[in-house]
């Protein structure tokens, strides 16, 4: 669909186009069933895939050392062992604590993080498990579910780690030749239409900017270069007190549907001019566990009438002009923050790429579907752009891999709280914050 924007009936801009190729197949659950499925199977699939990669890297890493299983460790002899980490956490919440006879009146832990100095790591494979020690492996950095190769030697009751090998950034499809023209992708998350923090005027300003109905000729010319909008979760807020299973009065039904109708009106304005992808988030009316399935199109009768409107999964993967985008609505990174430590959210994101896994804490502390024959969160192809929604602030960084991979990391802030969207230039993978204020300056 092409859109022409007119300015004072003098000059018209033609909106630029991009080729779009979705890659969400592995996140789509075709025949959902929970009968007879165990979560151990997703761990086996993860270990099998990542162990194959680590085995291939081991000869160049430590060519003089043999590779052993946990059961095959010999005390005092150096070797390499590959397995899945399990993090024993003293403060990790447990459903069994609700039925424990021993209770304490003092709060055990800060709400946002469950780290403790007594935490330790265990390595596990099909043959057994062994406690890890040594300073080479830092418990605050790792979480349950990460697959690594460890160099060390077995002690009387543990394995003393001397070095750690991670899978590293996966192979990356060849970066397309840099275009001489600018093309922009706009990311926004945490709209929360219908919430007390939501500012309808602020969102309308964003829509007007994207569609080219705001600003002077120069700004509208830039708006014509926007080729894609991505909405990364938590798009509307439904009053929770109404969702109690009781029959709703007509006025309550209106309160329930009003945020959805309001969002659809605004999305229709965007979809009328350019492609828009919407992903579900933690608080949206979608399944709770990852991967979240697309929001039902019947929620958006206006915008879904356009072929430019796409309801997508979370996580979401797609190619624009052969540039690969991969992102989530934030649950994977928020969960990592509860069970490990980093200097910022981008470091958590970088770790998931180096571990080649989007959500290593699933299914241990992050809900996910019990896949039996695969782990869809494995990152098999390195993206050029990796984005995460619903964060506290905008942040961005360009990282490089050992084989020349280049990835733009983007932390997308909650729009309803910050009024900030993120704009990425596909020509050079540079990004910047787009801040929309509604306060009058005296």
XYZ file of C-alpha atoms in Angstrom:
442
model
C 0.000 0.000 0.000
C 1.433 3.354 -1.004
C 0.691 6.549 0.814
C 1.050 10.049 -0.534
C 1.374 12.936 1.901
C 0.515 16.425 0.709
C 1.864 19.617 2.227
C -0.023 22.843 1.541
C -1.070 21.342 -1.827
C 2.431 22.154 -3.107
C 4.611 19.089 -2.553
C 3.785 15.412 -2.173
C 6.008 12.778 -0.558
C 5.876 9.141 -1.586
C 6.312 6.783 1.357
C 9.285 4.467 0.961
C 8.777 0.711 0.814
C 10.679 -2.288 2.226
C 10.498 -6.013 1.608
C 9.120 -7.831 4.673
C 9.654 -11.486 5.514
C 8.296 -12.868 8.830
C 10.155 -15.695 10.606
C 7.822 -16.508 13.495
C 7.015 -20.106 12.499
C 8.887 -21.706 15.382
C 7.069 -19.491 17.892
C 3.627 -20.494 16.606
C 1.890 -23.314 18.506
C -0.298 -25.221 16.040
C -1.773 -28.033 18.130
C -1.663 -26.973 21.749
C -1.721 -29.845 24.221
C -0.394 -30.425 27.729
C -1.185 -34.110 28.099
C 1.851 -36.247 28.925
C 4.391 -33.482 28.270
C 7.280 -32.827 30.647
C 9.464 -29.744 30.850
C 12.565 -31.947 31.001
C 12.204 -32.455 27.250
C 12.859 -28.805 26.443
C 16.049 -28.961 28.546
C 17.183 -32.101 26.683
C 16.581 -30.388 23.333
C 18.487 -27.297 24.495
C 21.443 -29.304 25.787
C 21.601 -31.416 22.636
C 21.695 -28.415 20.295
C 24.110 -26.258 22.283
C 26.387 -29.162 23.250
C 26.916 -29.900 19.553
C 28.029 -26.287 19.069
C 30.303 -26.301 22.126
C 31.865 -29.629 21.127
C 32.781 -28.091 17.774
C 34.400 -25.092 19.512
C 36.294 -27.066 22.179
C 39.233 -28.277 19.964
C 40.202 -24.675 19.164
C 39.610 -23.555 22.757
C 41.577 -26.217 24.679
C 42.923 -28.721 22.111
C 44.995 -30.666 24.651
C 42.096 -31.517 26.987
C 39.664 -34.463 26.790
C 35.905 -33.909 26.927
C 34.109 -35.830 29.693
C 30.590 -36.309 30.940
C 29.722 -35.499 34.552
C 29.712 -39.205 35.425
C 33.054 -39.680 33.688
C 34.957 -37.085 35.753
C 38.135 -38.338 37.432
C 39.378 -36.611 40.556
C 42.451 -34.441 39.995
C 42.459 -34.762 36.193
C 41.905 -31.722 33.985
C 39.185 -31.974 31.369
C 36.305 -30.209 29.640
C 32.734 -30.955 30.615
C 29.610 -29.595 28.877
C 26.242 -29.300 30.562
C 23.353 -27.141 31.721
C 23.836 -24.832 34.681
C 21.469 -24.977 37.638
C 21.641 -22.108 40.105
C 20.850 -23.000 43.710
C 19.313 -19.852 45.195
C 18.591 -19.476 48.888
C 15.975 -16.773 48.345
C 14.272 -18.112 45.248
C 10.489 -18.171 45.860
C 8.955 -21.611 46.247
C 5.323 -22.653 46.338
C 6.264 -25.083 49.132
C 7.088 -22.155 51.422
C 3.374 -21.425 51.696
C 2.953 -24.735 53.515
C 6.149 -24.593 55.554
C 5.763 -24.755 59.330
C 8.712 -22.467 59.836
C 7.803 -18.907 59.074
C 9.552 -15.622 59.677
C 8.045 -12.206 60.254
C 10.962 -10.426 58.570
C 10.851 -10.089 54.756
C 13.345 -12.448 53.187
C 14.263 -10.543 50.055
C 13.884 -7.377 48.056
C 11.004 -7.660 45.605
C 13.040 -7.071 42.466
C 15.947 -9.469 43.002
C 16.485 -12.855 44.664
C 20.304 -12.916 44.725
C 22.178 -14.033 47.848
C 25.860 -14.444 48.665
C 25.323 -18.156 49.398
C 24.099 -18.930 45.867
C 26.091 -21.556 43.984
C 26.065 -23.267 40.587
C 25.647 -26.902 39.621
C 26.422 -28.455 36.214
C 24.085 -31.132 34.925
C 23.929 -33.477 31.940
C 22.101 -36.751 31.258
C 24.615 -38.706 33.334
C 24.504 -36.689 36.559
C 25.252 -33.401 38.280
C 28.218 -31.863 40.067
C 28.609 -28.783 42.248
C 30.868 -26.093 40.795
C 33.501 -24.057 42.609
C 36.325 -21.694 41.732
C 36.446 -18.018 40.804
C 36.265 -18.455 37.027
C 32.487 -18.946 37.117
C 30.565 -16.136 38.808
C 27.109 -17.081 40.209
C 25.743 -13.504 39.893
C 26.305 -13.620 36.111
C 24.627 -16.945 35.288
C 21.132 -18.352 35.664
C 19.521 -21.773 35.559
C 19.226 -23.074 32.003
C 22.451 -21.768 30.439
C 24.530 -24.382 28.579
C 28.312 -23.932 28.873
C 31.598 -25.805 28.475
C 33.842 -25.756 31.564
C 37.568 -26.386 31.858
C 38.700 -27.605 35.277
C 39.339 -30.619 37.436
C 37.175 -32.687 39.735
C 37.749 -32.390 43.474
C 36.477 -34.592 46.322
C 32.906 -33.317 46.003
C 32.924 -30.627 43.359
C 34.368 -29.493 40.034
C 36.866 -26.637 40.284
C 36.332 -24.405 37.255
C 39.367 -22.754 35.671
C 37.811 -21.400 32.470
C 34.393 -21.017 30.827
C 33.373 -21.276 27.166
C 30.012 -19.963 25.986
C 28.505 -20.655 22.585
C 29.027 -17.011 21.565
C 27.107 -15.024 18.966
C 25.563 -17.337 16.335
C 26.384 -17.008 12.617
C 24.862 -13.961 10.963
C 23.372 -13.724 7.504
C 25.449 -11.469 5.314
C 24.730 -7.827 5.999
C 23.165 -6.290 2.895
C 25.046 -3.577 1.084
C 24.484 -0.287 2.812
C 21.808 1.724 1.118
C 22.427 5.372 0.376
C 18.879 6.262 1.384
C 17.475 6.469 4.872
C 14.698 4.107 5.930
C 13.355 4.156 9.466
C 11.709 1.645 11.783
C 9.778 2.984 14.788
C 9.609 0.892 17.986
C 7.173 1.604 20.796
C 6.027 -0.436 23.792
C 4.039 -0.064 26.985
C 1.299 2.090 25.469
C -1.165 0.884 28.141
C -4.141 2.553 26.523
C -6.865 2.843 29.150
C -4.560 3.042 32.164
C -4.286 5.986 34.539
C -0.797 6.771 33.231
C -1.816 6.739 29.578
C -1.921 10.124 27.834
C -4.192 9.899 24.737
C -2.810 13.147 23.316
C 0.755 11.827 23.564
C -0.075 8.691 21.602
C -2.024 10.716 19.039
C 1.054 12.936 18.559
C 3.120 9.814 17.889
C 0.570 8.559 15.365
C 0.456 11.956 13.634
C 4.252 12.060 13.480
C 4.489 8.566 11.987
C 1.762 9.184 9.420
C 3.175 12.557 8.376
C 0.426 14.788 9.720
C 2.691 16.663 12.110
C 5.523 19.134 11.676
C 6.969 21.169 8.832
C 7.963 20.022 5.368
C 11.322 18.639 6.542
C 9.753 16.577 9.334
C 7.069 15.250 7.024
C 9.759 14.288 4.539
C 11.442 12.252 7.261
C 8.104 10.691 8.205
C 7.765 9.480 4.604
C 10.938 7.431 5.176
C 9.353 5.389 8.012
C 8.733 1.930 6.534
C 7.694 -0.093 9.604
C 6.190 0.337 13.086
C 6.685 -2.326 15.773
C 4.575 -2.272 18.958
C 6.316 -4.470 21.545
C 3.716 -5.498 24.099
C 1.512 -4.115 26.885
C -0.575 -2.074 24.470
C -3.687 -1.662 26.580
C -4.815 -2.049 30.161
C -8.108 -3.683 31.093
C -9.493 -3.037 34.615
C -8.517 -6.178 36.545
C -11.312 -5.814 39.084
C -13.808 -6.590 36.312
C -12.192 -9.923 35.470
C -13.609 -11.928 38.365
C -15.699 -14.422 36.419
C -19.023 -12.730 37.188
C -21.536 -11.464 34.670
C -20.780 -7.847 33.811
C -23.277 -5.033 33.790
C -23.517 -3.054 30.541
C -21.518 -0.120 31.946
C -18.737 -2.484 33.032
C -18.720 -4.121 29.607
C -18.128 -0.706 28.132
C -15.193 -0.094 30.523
C -13.759 -3.447 29.502
C -13.897 -2.811 25.760
C -13.144 0.917 25.683
C -9.305 0.639 25.783
C -9.363 -1.933 22.966
C -11.586 0.287 20.814
C -9.386 3.305 21.487
C -6.238 1.398 20.516
C -7.886 0.077 17.352
C -8.787 3.598 16.241
C -5.178 4.740 16.573
C -3.748 1.603 14.958
C -6.130 2.071 12.036
C -4.610 5.496 11.420
C -1.141 3.933 11.255
C -2.139 0.888 9.192
C -3.808 3.146 6.636
C -0.368 4.495 5.753
C 2.322 1.937 6.559
C 2.925 -1.567 7.977
C 2.502 -2.078 11.719
C 3.365 -5.193 13.762
C 1.790 -5.633 17.195
C 3.176 -8.136 19.701
C 1.423 -9.306 22.883
C 2.918 -8.482 26.272
C 2.661 -9.669 29.851
C -0.522 -7.693 30.582
C -2.249 -8.090 27.228
C -5.191 -10.489 26.603
C -3.002 -13.311 25.326
C -1.628 -16.551 26.753
C 0.667 -15.971 29.729
C 3.463 -18.390 28.874
C 6.069 -17.822 26.178
C 5.931 -17.870 23.250
C 2.849 -15.675 23.401
C 0.536 -16.199 20.449
C -0.714 -13.296 18.288
C -3.482 -11.132 19.687
C -6.782 -12.136 18.117
C -7.493 -9.992 15.078
C -11.143 -9.654 16.116
C -9.906 -7.237 18.800
C -8.949 -4.837 16.002
C -11.844 -4.718 13.499
C -10.691 -1.404 12.045
C -6.951 -1.907 11.670
C -7.133 -5.607 10.742
C -9.042 -4.633 7.591
C -5.713 -3.411 6.195
C -3.124 -5.880 4.904
C -0.471 -3.660 6.499
C -1.653 -4.698 9.984
C 0.043 -7.794 11.418
C -0.653 -9.426 14.774
C 2.557 -11.264 15.687
C 4.000 -13.585 18.294
C 6.214 -12.682 21.241
C 9.131 -13.272 20.621
C 8.979 -11.805 17.126
C 11.469 -12.318 14.282
C 11.335 -10.754 10.812
C 13.528 -9.473 7.977
C 13.262 -6.017 6.461
C 15.317 -5.576 3.282
C 17.385 -8.603 4.468
C 18.119 -6.972 7.818
C 17.114 -9.416 10.556
C 15.135 -8.141 13.553
C 14.555 -10.196 16.715
C 12.789 -8.967 19.813
C 10.569 -9.618 22.796
C 8.119 -7.671 24.913
C 10.555 -7.760 27.840
C 9.632 -10.775 29.985
C 12.896 -12.618 29.282
C 15.106 -9.705 30.349
C 12.938 -8.752 33.336
C 13.219 -12.337 34.602
C 17.007 -12.338 34.209
C 17.122 -9.209 36.367
C 15.406 -11.095 39.211
C 17.900 -13.963 39.275
C 21.215 -12.422 38.161
C 23.042 -9.115 38.103
C 24.348 -6.799 35.375
C 25.256 -3.152 35.049
C 22.304 -2.466 32.724
C 19.576 -4.133 30.658
C 21.744 -4.145 27.540
C 24.248 -6.401 29.298
C 21.457 -8.894 30.002
C 20.536 -8.731 26.307
C 24.137 -9.274 25.238
C 24.390 -12.324 27.494
C 21.341 -13.957 25.912
C 22.966 -13.560 22.492
C 26.266 -15.038 23.700
C 24.387 -17.906 25.357
C 22.440 -18.268 22.053
C 19.213 -18.402 23.990
C 16.438 -15.808 24.269
C 14.960 -17.060 27.541
C 17.344 -19.331 29.487
C 15.255 -19.045 32.687
C 12.277 -20.682 30.914
C 10.738 -22.944 32.094
C 12.413 -22.716 35.532
C 11.182 -19.265 36.569
C 9.668 -17.959 33.322
C 6.522 -19.635 32.040
C 6.768 -21.353 28.660
C 4.920 -23.979 26.646
C 6.252 -27.552 27.207
C 7.755 -28.221 23.782
C 8.705 -31.861 23.299
C 11.014 -31.929 20.285
C 12.683 -28.516 20.196
C 13.547 -25.360 22.095
C 12.214 -22.436 20.012
C 14.133 -19.876 22.059
C 17.509 -21.025 20.726
C 19.035 -18.247 18.614
C 20.269 -20.046 15.513
C 20.875 -16.962 13.363
C 22.330 -13.760 14.769
C 20.020 -10.759 14.275
C 21.227 -7.375 13.087
C 18.780 -5.670 15.463
C 17.777 -7.117 18.856
C 15.078 -5.179 20.719
C 13.342 -5.614 24.068
C 10.215 -3.714 25.092
C 8.720 -2.358 28.323
C 11.941 -1.216 29.939
C 12.441 1.728 32.298
C 14.472 3.836 29.859
C 15.799 3.994 26.317
C 19.262 2.581 25.815
C 21.195 1.303 22.832
C 24.540 -0.255 22.015
C 26.280 -1.807 19.022
C 28.102 -5.059 19.807
C 30.380 -7.173 17.634
C 31.060 -10.915 17.595
C 34.249 -12.888 17.033
C 33.279 -13.603 13.428
C 32.423 -10.011 12.552
C 28.753 -10.116 13.583
C 27.297 -6.704 14.361
C 24.143 -6.335 16.434
C 22.274 -3.210 17.467
C 20.777 -3.710 20.943
C 17.749 -1.548 21.738
C 15.976 -1.172 25.072
C 12.517 0.305 24.376
C 11.019 2.329 27.260
C 7.412 2.192 28.460
C 5.692 4.841 26.369
C 2.890 5.579 28.850
C 5.482 6.556 31.498
C 8.185 8.201 29.371
C 6.514 9.400 26.179
C 9.504 7.975 24.306
C 9.546 5.822 21.181
C 12.690 4.589 19.405
C 13.659 5.229 15.799
C 16.173 3.038 13.956
C 17.818 3.984 10.668
C 18.188 0.843 8.553
C 20.931 2.476 6.484
C 23.503 2.438 9.321
C 21.657 0.709 12.224
C 21.868 3.875 14.297
C 19.002 4.580 16.685
C 17.706 7.523 18.666
C 14.895 8.325 21.085
C 11.788 10.102 19.849
C 10.360 12.043 22.784
C 6.831 13.407 22.599
C 5.776 15.879 25.261
C 2.344 17.409 25.790
C 3.154 19.999 28.433
C 2.943 23.664 27.521
C 6.137 25.616 28.196
C 5.465 29.031 29.656
